[in-house]
Tab-separated table of C-alpha atoms and ligand atoms in Angstrom:
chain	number	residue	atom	x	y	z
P	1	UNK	CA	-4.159	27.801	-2.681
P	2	UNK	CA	-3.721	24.303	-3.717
P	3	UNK	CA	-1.303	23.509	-6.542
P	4	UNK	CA	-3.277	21.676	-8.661
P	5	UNK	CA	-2.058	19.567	-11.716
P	6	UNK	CA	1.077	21.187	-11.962
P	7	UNK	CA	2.557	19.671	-15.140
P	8	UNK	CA	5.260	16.851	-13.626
P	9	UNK	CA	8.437	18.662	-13.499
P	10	UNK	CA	10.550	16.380	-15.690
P	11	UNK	CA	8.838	15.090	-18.795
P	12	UNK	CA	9.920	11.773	-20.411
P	13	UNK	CA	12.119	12.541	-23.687
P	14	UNK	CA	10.041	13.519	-26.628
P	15	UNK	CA	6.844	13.103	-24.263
P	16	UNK	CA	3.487	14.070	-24.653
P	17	UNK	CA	2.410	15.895	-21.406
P	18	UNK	CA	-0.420	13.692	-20.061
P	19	UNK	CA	-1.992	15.065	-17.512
P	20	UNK	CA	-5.072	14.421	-15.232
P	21	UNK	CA	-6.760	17.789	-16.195
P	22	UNK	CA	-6.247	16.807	-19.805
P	23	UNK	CA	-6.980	13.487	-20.047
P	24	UNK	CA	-8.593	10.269	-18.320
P	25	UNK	CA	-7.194	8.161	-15.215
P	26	UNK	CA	-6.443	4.983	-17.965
P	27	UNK	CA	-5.062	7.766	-20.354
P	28	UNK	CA	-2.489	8.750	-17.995
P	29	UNK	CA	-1.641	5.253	-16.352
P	30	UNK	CA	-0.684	3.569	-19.713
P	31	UNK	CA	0.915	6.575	-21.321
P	32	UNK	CA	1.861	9.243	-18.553
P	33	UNK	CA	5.711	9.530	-17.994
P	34	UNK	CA	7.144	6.995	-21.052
P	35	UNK	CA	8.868	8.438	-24.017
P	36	UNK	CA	6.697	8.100	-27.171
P	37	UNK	CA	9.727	6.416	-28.266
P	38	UNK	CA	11.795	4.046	-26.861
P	39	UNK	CA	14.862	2.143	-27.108
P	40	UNK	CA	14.915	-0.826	-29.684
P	41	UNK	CA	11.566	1.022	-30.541
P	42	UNK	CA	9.818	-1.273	-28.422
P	43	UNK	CA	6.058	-0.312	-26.976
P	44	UNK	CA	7.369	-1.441	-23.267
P	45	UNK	CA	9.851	0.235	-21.369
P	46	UNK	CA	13.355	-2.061	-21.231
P	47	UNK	CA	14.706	-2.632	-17.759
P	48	UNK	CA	17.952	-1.141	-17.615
P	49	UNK	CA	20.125	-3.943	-15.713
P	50	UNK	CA	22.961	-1.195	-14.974
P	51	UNK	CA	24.213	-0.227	-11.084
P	52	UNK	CA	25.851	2.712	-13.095
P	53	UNK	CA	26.063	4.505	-15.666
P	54	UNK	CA	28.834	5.642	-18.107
P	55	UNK	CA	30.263	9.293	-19.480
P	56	UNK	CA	31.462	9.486	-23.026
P	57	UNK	CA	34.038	12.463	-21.543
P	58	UNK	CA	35.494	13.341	-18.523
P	59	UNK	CA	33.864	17.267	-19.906
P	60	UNK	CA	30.597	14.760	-20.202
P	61	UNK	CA	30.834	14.639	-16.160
P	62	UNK	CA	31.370	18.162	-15.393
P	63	UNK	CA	28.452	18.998	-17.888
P	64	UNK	CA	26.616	17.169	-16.257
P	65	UNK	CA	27.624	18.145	-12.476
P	66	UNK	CA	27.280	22.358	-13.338
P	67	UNK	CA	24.125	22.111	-15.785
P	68	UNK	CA	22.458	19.095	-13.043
P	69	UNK	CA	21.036	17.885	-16.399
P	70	UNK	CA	18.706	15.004	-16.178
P	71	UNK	CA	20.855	11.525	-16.769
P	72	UNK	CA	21.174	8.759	-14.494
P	73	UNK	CA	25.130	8.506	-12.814
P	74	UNK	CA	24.817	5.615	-10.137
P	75	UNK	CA	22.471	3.425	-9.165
P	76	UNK	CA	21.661	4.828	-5.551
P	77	UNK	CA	20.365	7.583	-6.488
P	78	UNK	CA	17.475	6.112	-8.748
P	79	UNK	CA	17.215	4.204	-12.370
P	80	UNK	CA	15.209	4.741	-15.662
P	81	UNK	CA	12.624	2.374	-14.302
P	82	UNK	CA	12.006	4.591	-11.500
P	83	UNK	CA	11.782	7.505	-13.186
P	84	UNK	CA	9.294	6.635	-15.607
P	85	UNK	CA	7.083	5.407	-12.865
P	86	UNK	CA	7.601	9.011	-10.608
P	87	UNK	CA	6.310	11.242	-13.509
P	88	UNK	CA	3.339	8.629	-14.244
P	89	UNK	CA	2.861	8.666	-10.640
P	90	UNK	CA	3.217	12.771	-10.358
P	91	UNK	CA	0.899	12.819	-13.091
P	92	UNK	CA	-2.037	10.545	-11.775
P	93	UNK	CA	-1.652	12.112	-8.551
P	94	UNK	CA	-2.206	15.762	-9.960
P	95	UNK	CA	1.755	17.065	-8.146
P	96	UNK	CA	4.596	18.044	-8.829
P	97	UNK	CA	6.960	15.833	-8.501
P	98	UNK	CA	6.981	12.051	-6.877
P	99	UNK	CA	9.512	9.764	-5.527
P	100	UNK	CA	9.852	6.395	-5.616
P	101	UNK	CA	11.116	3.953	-2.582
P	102	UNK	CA	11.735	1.002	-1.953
P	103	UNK	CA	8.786	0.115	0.350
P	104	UNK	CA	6.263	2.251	1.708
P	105	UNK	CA	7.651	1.974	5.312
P	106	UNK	CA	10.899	3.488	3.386
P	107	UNK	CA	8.714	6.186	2.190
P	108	UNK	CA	7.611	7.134	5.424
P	109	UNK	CA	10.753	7.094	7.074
P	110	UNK	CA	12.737	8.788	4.072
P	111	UNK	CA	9.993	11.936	4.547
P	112	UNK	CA	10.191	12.230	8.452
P	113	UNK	CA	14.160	11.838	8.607
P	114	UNK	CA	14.923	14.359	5.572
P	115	UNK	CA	12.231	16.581	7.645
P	116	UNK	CA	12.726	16.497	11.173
P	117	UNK	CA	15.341	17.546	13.729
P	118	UNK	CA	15.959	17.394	17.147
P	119	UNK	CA	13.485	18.805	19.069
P	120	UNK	CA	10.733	19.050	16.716
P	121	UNK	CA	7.383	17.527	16.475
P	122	UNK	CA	4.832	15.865	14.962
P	123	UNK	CA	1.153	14.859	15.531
P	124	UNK	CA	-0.564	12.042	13.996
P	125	UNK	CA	-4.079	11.044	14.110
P	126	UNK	CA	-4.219	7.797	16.212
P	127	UNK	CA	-6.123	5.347	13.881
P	128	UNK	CA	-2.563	4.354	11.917
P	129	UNK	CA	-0.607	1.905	9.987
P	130	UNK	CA	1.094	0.202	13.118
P	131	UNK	CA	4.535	0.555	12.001
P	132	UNK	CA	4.560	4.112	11.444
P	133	UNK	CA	3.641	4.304	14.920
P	134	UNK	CA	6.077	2.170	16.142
P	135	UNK	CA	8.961	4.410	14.095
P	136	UNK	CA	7.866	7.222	15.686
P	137	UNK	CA	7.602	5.926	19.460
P	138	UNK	CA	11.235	3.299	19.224
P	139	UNK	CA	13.330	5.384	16.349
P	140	UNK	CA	12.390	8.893	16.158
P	141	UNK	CA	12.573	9.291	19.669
P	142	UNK	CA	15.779	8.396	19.978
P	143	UNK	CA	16.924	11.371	17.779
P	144	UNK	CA	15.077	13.804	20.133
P	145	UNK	CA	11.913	14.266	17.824
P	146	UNK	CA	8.544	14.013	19.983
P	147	UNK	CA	5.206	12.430	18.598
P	148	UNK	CA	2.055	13.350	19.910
P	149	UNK	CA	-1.194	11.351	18.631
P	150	UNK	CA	-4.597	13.127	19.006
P	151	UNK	CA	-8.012	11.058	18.572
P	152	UNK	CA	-8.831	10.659	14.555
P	153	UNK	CA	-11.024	13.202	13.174
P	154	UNK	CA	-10.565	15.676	15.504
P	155	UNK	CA	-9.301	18.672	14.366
P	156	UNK	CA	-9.639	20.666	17.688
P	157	UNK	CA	-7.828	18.380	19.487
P	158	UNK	CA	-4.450	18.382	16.645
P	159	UNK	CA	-5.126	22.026	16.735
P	160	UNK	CA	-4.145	22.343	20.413
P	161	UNK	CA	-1.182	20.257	20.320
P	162	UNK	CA	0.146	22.279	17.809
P	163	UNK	CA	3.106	24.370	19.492
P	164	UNK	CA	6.067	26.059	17.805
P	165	UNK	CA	8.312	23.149	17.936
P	166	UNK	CA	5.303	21.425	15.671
P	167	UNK	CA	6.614	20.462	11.817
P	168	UNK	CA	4.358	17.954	10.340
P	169	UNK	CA	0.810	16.868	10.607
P	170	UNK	CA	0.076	13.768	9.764
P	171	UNK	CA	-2.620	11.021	8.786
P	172	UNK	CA	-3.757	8.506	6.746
P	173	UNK	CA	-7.286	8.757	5.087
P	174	UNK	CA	-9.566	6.430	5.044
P	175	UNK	CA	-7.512	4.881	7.881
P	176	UNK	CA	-6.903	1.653	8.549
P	177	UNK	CA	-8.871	-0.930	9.818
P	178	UNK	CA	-11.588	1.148	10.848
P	179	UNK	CA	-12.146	3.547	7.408
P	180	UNK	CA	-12.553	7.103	9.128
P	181	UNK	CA	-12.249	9.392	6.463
P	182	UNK	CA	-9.937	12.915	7.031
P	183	UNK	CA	-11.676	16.025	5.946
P	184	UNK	CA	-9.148	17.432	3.676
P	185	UNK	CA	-9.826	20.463	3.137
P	186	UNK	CA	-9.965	21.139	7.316
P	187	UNK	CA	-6.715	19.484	8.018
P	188	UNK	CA	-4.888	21.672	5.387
P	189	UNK	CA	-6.465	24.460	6.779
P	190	UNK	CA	-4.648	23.880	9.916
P	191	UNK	CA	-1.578	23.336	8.575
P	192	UNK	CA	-1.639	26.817	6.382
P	193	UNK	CA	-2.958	28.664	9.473
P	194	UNK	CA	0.028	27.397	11.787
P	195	UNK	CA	2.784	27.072	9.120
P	196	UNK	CA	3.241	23.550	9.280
P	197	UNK	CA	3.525	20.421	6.399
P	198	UNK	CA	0.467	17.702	6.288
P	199	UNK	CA	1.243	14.625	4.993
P	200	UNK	CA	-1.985	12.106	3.806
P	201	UNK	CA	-1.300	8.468	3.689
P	202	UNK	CA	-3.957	7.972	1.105
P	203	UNK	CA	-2.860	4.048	0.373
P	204	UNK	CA	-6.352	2.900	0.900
P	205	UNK	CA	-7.323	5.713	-0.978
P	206	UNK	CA	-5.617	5.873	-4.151
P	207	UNK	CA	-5.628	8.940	-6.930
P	208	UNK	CA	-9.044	7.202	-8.463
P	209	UNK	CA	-10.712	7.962	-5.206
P	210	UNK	CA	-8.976	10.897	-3.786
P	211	UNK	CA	-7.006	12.964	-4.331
P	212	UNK	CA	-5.384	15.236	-1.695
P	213	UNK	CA	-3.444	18.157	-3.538
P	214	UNK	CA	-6.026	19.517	-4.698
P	215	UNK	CA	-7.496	20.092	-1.048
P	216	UNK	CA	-4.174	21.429	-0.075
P	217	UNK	CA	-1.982	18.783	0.964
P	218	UNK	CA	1.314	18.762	1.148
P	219	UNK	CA	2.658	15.392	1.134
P	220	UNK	CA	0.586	12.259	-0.407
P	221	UNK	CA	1.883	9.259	0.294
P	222	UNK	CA	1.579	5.887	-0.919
P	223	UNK	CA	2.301	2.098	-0.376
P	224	UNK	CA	2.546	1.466	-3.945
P	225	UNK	CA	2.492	-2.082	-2.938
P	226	UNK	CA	-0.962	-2.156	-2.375
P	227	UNK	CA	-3.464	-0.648	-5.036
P	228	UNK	CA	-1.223	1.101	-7.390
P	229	UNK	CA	0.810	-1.968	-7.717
P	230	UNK	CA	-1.930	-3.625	-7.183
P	231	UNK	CA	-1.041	-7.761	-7.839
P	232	UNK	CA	0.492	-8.789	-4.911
P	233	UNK	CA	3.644	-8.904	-6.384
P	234	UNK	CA	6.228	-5.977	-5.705
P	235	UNK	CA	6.771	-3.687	-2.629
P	236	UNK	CA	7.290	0.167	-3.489
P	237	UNK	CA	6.245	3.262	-2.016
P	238	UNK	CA	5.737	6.766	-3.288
P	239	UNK	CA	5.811	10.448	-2.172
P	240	UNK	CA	4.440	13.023	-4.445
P	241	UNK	CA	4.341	16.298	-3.855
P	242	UNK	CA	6.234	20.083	-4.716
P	243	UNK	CA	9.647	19.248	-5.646
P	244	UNK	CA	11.076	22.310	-3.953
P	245	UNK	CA	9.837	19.801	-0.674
P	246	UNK	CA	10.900	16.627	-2.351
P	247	UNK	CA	14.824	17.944	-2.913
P	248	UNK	CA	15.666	16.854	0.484
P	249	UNK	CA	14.018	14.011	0.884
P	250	UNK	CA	15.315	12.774	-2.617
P	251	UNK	CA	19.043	13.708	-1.319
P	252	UNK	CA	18.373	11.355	1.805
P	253	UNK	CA	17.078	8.274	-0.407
P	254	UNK	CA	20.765	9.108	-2.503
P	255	UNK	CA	22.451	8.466	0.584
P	256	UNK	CA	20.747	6.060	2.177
P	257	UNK	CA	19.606	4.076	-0.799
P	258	UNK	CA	16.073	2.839	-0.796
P	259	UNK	CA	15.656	1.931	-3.661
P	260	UNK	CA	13.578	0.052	-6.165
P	261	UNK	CA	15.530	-2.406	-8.469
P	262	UNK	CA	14.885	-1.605	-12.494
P	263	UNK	CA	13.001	-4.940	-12.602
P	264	UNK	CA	10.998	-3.832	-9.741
P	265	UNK	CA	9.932	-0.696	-10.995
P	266	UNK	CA	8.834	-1.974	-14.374
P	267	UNK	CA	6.611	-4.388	-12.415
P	268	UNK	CA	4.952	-1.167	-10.964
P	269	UNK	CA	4.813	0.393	-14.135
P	270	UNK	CA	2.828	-2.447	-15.436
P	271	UNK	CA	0.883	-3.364	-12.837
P	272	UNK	CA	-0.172	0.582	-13.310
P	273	UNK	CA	-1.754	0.551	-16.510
P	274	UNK	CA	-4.412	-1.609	-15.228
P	275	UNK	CA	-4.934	1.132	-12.538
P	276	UNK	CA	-8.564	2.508	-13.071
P	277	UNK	CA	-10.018	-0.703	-14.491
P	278	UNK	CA	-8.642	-2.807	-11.016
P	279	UNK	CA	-10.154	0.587	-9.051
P	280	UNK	CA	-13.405	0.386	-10.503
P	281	UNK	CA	-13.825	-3.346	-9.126
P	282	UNK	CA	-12.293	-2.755	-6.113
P	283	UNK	CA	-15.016	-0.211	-5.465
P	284	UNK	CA	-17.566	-2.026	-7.044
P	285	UNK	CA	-16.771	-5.294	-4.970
P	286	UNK	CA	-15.955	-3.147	-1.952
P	287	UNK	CA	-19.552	-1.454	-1.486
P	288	UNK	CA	-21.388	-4.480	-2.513
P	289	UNK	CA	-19.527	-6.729	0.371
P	290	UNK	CA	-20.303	-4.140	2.785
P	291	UNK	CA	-24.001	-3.600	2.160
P	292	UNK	CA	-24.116	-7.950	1.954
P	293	UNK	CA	-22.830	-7.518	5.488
P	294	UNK	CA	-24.437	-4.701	6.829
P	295	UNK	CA	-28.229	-6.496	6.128
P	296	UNK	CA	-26.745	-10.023	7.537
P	297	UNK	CA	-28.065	-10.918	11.415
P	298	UNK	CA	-24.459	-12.158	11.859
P	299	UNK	CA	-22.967	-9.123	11.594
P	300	UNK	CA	-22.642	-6.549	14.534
P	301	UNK	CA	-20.747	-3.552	13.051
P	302	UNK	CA	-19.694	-2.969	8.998
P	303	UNK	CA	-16.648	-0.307	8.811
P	304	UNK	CA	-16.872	0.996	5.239
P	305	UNK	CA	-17.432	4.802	4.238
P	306	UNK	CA	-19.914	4.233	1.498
P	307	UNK	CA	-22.423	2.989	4.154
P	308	UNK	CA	-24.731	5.831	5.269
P	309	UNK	CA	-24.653	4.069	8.845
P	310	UNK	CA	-20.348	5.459	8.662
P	311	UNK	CA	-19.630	7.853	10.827
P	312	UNK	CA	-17.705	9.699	8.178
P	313	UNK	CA	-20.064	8.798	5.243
P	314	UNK	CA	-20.758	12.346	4.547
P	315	UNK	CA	-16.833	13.872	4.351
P	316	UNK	CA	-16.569	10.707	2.277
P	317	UNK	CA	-19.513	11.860	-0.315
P	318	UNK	CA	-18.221	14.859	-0.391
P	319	UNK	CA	-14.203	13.746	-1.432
P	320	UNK	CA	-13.922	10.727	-2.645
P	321	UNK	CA	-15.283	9.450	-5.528
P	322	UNK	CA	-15.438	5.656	-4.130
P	323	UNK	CA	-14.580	3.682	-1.204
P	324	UNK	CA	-12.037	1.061	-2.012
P	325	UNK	CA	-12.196	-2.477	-1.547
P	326	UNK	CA	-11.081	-2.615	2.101
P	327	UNK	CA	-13.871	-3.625	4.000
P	328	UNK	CA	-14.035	-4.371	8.218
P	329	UNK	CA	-16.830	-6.123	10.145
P	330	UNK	CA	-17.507	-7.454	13.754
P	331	UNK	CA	-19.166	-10.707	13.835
P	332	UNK	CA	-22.228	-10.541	16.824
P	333	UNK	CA	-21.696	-11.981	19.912
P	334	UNK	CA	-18.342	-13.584	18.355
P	335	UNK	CA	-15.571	-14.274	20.513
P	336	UNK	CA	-11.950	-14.805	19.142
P	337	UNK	CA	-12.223	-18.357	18.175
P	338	UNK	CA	-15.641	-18.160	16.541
P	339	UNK	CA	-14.217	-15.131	14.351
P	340	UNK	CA	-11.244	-16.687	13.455
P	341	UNK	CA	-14.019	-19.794	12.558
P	342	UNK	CA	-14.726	-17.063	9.877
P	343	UNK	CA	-11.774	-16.860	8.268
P	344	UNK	CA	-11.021	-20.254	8.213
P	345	UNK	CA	-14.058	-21.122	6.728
P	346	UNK	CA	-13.899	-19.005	3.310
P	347	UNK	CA	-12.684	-20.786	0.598
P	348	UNK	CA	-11.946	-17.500	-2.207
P	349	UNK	CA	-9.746	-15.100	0.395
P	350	UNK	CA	-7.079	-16.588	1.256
P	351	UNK	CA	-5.573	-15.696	4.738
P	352	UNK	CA	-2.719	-12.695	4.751
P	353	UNK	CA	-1.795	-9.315	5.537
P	354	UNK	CA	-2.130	-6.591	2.938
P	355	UNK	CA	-4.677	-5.362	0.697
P	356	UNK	CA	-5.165	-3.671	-2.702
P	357	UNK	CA	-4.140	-6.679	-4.832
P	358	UNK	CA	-6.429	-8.826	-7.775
P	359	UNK	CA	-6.690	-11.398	-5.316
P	360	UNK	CA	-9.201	-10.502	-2.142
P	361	UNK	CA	-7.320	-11.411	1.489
P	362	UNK	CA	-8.990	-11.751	4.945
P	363	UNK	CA	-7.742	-11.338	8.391
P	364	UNK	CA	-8.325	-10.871	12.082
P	365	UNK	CA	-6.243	-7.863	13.416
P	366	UNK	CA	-6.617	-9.256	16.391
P	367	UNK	CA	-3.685	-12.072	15.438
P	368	UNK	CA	-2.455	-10.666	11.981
P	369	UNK	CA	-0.966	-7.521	13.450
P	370	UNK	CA	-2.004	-6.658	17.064
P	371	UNK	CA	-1.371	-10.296	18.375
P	372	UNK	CA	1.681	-9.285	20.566
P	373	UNK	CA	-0.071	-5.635	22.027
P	374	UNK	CA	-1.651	-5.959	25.406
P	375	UNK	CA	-5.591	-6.198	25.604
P	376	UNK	CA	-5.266	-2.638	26.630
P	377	UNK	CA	-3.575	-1.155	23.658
P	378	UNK	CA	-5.750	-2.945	21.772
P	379	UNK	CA	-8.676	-1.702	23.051
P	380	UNK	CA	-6.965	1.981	23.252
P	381	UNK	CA	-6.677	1.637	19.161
P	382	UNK	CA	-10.271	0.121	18.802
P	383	UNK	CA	-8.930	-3.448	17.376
P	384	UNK	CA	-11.417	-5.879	18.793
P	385	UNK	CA	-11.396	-9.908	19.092
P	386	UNK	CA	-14.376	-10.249	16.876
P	387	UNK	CA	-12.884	-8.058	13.751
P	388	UNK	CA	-12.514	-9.582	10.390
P	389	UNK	CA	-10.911	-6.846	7.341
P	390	UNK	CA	-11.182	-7.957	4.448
P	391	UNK	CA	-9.615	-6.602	1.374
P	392	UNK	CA	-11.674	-7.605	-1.621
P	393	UNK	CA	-9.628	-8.609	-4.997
P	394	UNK	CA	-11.073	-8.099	-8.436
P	395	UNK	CA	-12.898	-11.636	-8.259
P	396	UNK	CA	-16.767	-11.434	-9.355
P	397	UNK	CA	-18.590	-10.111	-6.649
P	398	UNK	CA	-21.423	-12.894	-6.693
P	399	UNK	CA	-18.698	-14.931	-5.778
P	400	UNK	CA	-17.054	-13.540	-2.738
P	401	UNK	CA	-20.509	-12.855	-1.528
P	402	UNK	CA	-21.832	-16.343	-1.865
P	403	UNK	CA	-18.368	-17.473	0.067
P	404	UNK	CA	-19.169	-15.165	2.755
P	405	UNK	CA	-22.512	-16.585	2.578
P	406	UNK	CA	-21.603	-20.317	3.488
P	407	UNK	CA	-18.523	-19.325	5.686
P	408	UNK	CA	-21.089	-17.756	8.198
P	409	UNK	CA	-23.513	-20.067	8.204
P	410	UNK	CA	-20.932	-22.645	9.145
V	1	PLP	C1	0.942	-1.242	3.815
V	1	PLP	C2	0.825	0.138	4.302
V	1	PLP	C3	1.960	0.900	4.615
V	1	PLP	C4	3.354	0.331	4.526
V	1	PLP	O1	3.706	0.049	3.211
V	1	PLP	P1	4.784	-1.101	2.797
V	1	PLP	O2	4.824	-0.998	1.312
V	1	PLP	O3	4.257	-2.388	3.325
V	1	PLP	O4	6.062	-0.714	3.469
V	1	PLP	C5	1.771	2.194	5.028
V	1	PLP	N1	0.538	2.740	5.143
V	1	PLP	C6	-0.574	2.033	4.862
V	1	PLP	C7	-1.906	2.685	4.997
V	1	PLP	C8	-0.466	0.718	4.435
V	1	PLP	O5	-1.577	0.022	4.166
């Protein structure tokens, strides 16, 4: 059965245990994992400038080597910053344990490398983040493990690639660009039933709309950078989950040392306590863009899962409890340079990858990320010339909707 809301394993110093069974999303983002007191008994966390840290003994070192007591030793293997911001993290996320990276690319590739050997596999659903795609297919490979990608959404199909060299399953939910949801529950069911991990990328997602433990999962994982971050200001990533699992993959991120400077991670925990508030417009601004587009005779095709026209509208109901603020469109009868017309025609987004940040970005896959793919690989992933994503900010939503409003009627 699921593990749900396991208290975080380590617990700030003199901490009250806030938890997301005992208390509310903003409850837990400002206060979960700090120490009710604090050095210089300041109400913020100080940044500990230190790449290491000293003994008082040379019996203070072996203490701490046979009882493994929690105390930082060197600055590779994580910082007070970081820590505070894995048990918030653990805590909002309802697991055990989380881990902190240095990107969310680092977080990816810390979990597959402490994971897999030589010879074993892993599936992934094929709507994903390009660059975990391109690990798999240019690194991976190279150290014998074999990726197999299956259509999204289709659980038959993962289920019959699964063979006994299979160790992971893997996808992100909603995906990106196109917003198919996973159902949760079904994809940890095949994982249990063949013995194998599932890891969710729920970036787009975040712990205020989903949250994947408690259907199972093994593995959530995070670009902290985007949402939980959330002002377009750090990069981090995060992997919560058992820390029985997490004790390798920690090890590997001691060794190979992604990780987040102290200033970094108090940027993350302060761009955290803002968490549900942000959320709640980025849902709110999210649905409304998407309906705004979905009536407009410009618009061919709305991606977002809180339309009743999306595909995966109902699995969304049923899981999440919003939709996020990423929203992607095809413009009718558009070709490339009428799209991009679009986006160059909005005067609020501004033009850049990423999403999950106050301020709202737009883009054309097409040229943002796929620009180099051939027309067939393209059309393999579903990225078409006339798609626009935008990721809506926390700006009033009368706003971005009026801007949308003059930038197609230009
Ligand atoms: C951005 C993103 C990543 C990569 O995260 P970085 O912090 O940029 O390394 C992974 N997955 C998804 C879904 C993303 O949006």
């Amino acid at each position: 059965m699921a593990t749900t809301d396991q208290p975080a394993k380590t617990q700030a110093p003199n901490a009250i245990n806030f938890s997301s069974k005992s208390h509310g999303m903003s409850t837990v983002s400002v206060h979960g994992g700090e120490a009710r007191q604090k050095p210089g008994d300041a109400i913020t966390d100080a940044i500990f400038c230190a790449s290491t840290y000293t003994f008082e003994s040379t019996q203070a070192v072996i203490d701490f080597i046979e009882e493994k007591q929690q105390r930082e030793e060197y600055g590779r293997y994580g910082n007070p910053n970081e820590r505070v911001v894995e048990r918030k993290l653990a805590s909002l996320e309802g697991g055990e344990e989380a881990l902190l990276f240095s990107s969310g690319m680092a977080a990816i590739v810390g979990v597959l490398m402490a994971k897999l050997n030589s010879g074993d596999e892993v599936i992934f659903f094929n709507e994903c983040y390009h660059r975990s795609r391109e690990f798999c297919a240019k690194h991976l490979s190279r150290f014998g493990v074999v990726t197999r990608q299956v259509e999204a959404c289709n659980y038959e199909a993962m289920e019959a690639a699964i063979n006994k060299n299979t160790k992971m399953l893997i996808s992100e939910s909603p995906t990106n660009p196109h917003l198919s949801v996973v159902d949760l529950a079904a994809f940890a069911d095949l994982g249990k039933r063949h013995n194998v991990d599932t890891l969710i990328d729920a970036t787009l997602a975040t712990p205020f709309n989903l949250r994947p433990i408690e259907h199972g999962i093994d593995y959530v994982l995070h670009s902290a950078t985007k949402y939980l971050g959330g002002h377009n200001d750090l990069l981090a990533g995060a992997i919560i989950g058992s820390s029985e699992k997490l004790e390798s993959v920690r090890n590997l991120r001691g060794i190979m040392g992604p990780v987040n400077s102290p200033q970094n991670a108090y940027l993350l925990e302060r761009g955290l306590k803002t968490f549900e508030l942000r959320m709640q417009r980025h849902n709110d601004n999210g649905q409304a863009i998407a309906e705004f587009l979905d009536r407009h005779p410009r618009i061919e095709r709305v991606y977002y899962p809180g339309l009743e026209s999306h595909p995966y509208y109902d699995v969304a109901r049923r899981t999440m409890s919003g939709f996020g603020g990423l929203v992607t469109f095809l413009v009718k009868d558009a070709d490339w340079r009428e799209t991009a017309d679009i986006v160059d025609a909005v005067k609020i987004p501004r033009i850049g990858p990423s999403l999950g940040g106050v301020e709202t970005l737009i883009e054309q896959p097409l040229i943002m990320s796929y620009y180099e793919c051939s027309p067939e690989d393209r059309a393999s992933w579903g990225i078409y010339d006339n798609m626009i994503r935008m990721a809506c900010g926390i700006e009033n939503t009368a706003d971005l909707i009026a801007d949308l409003e003059q930038a197609l009627s230009v």
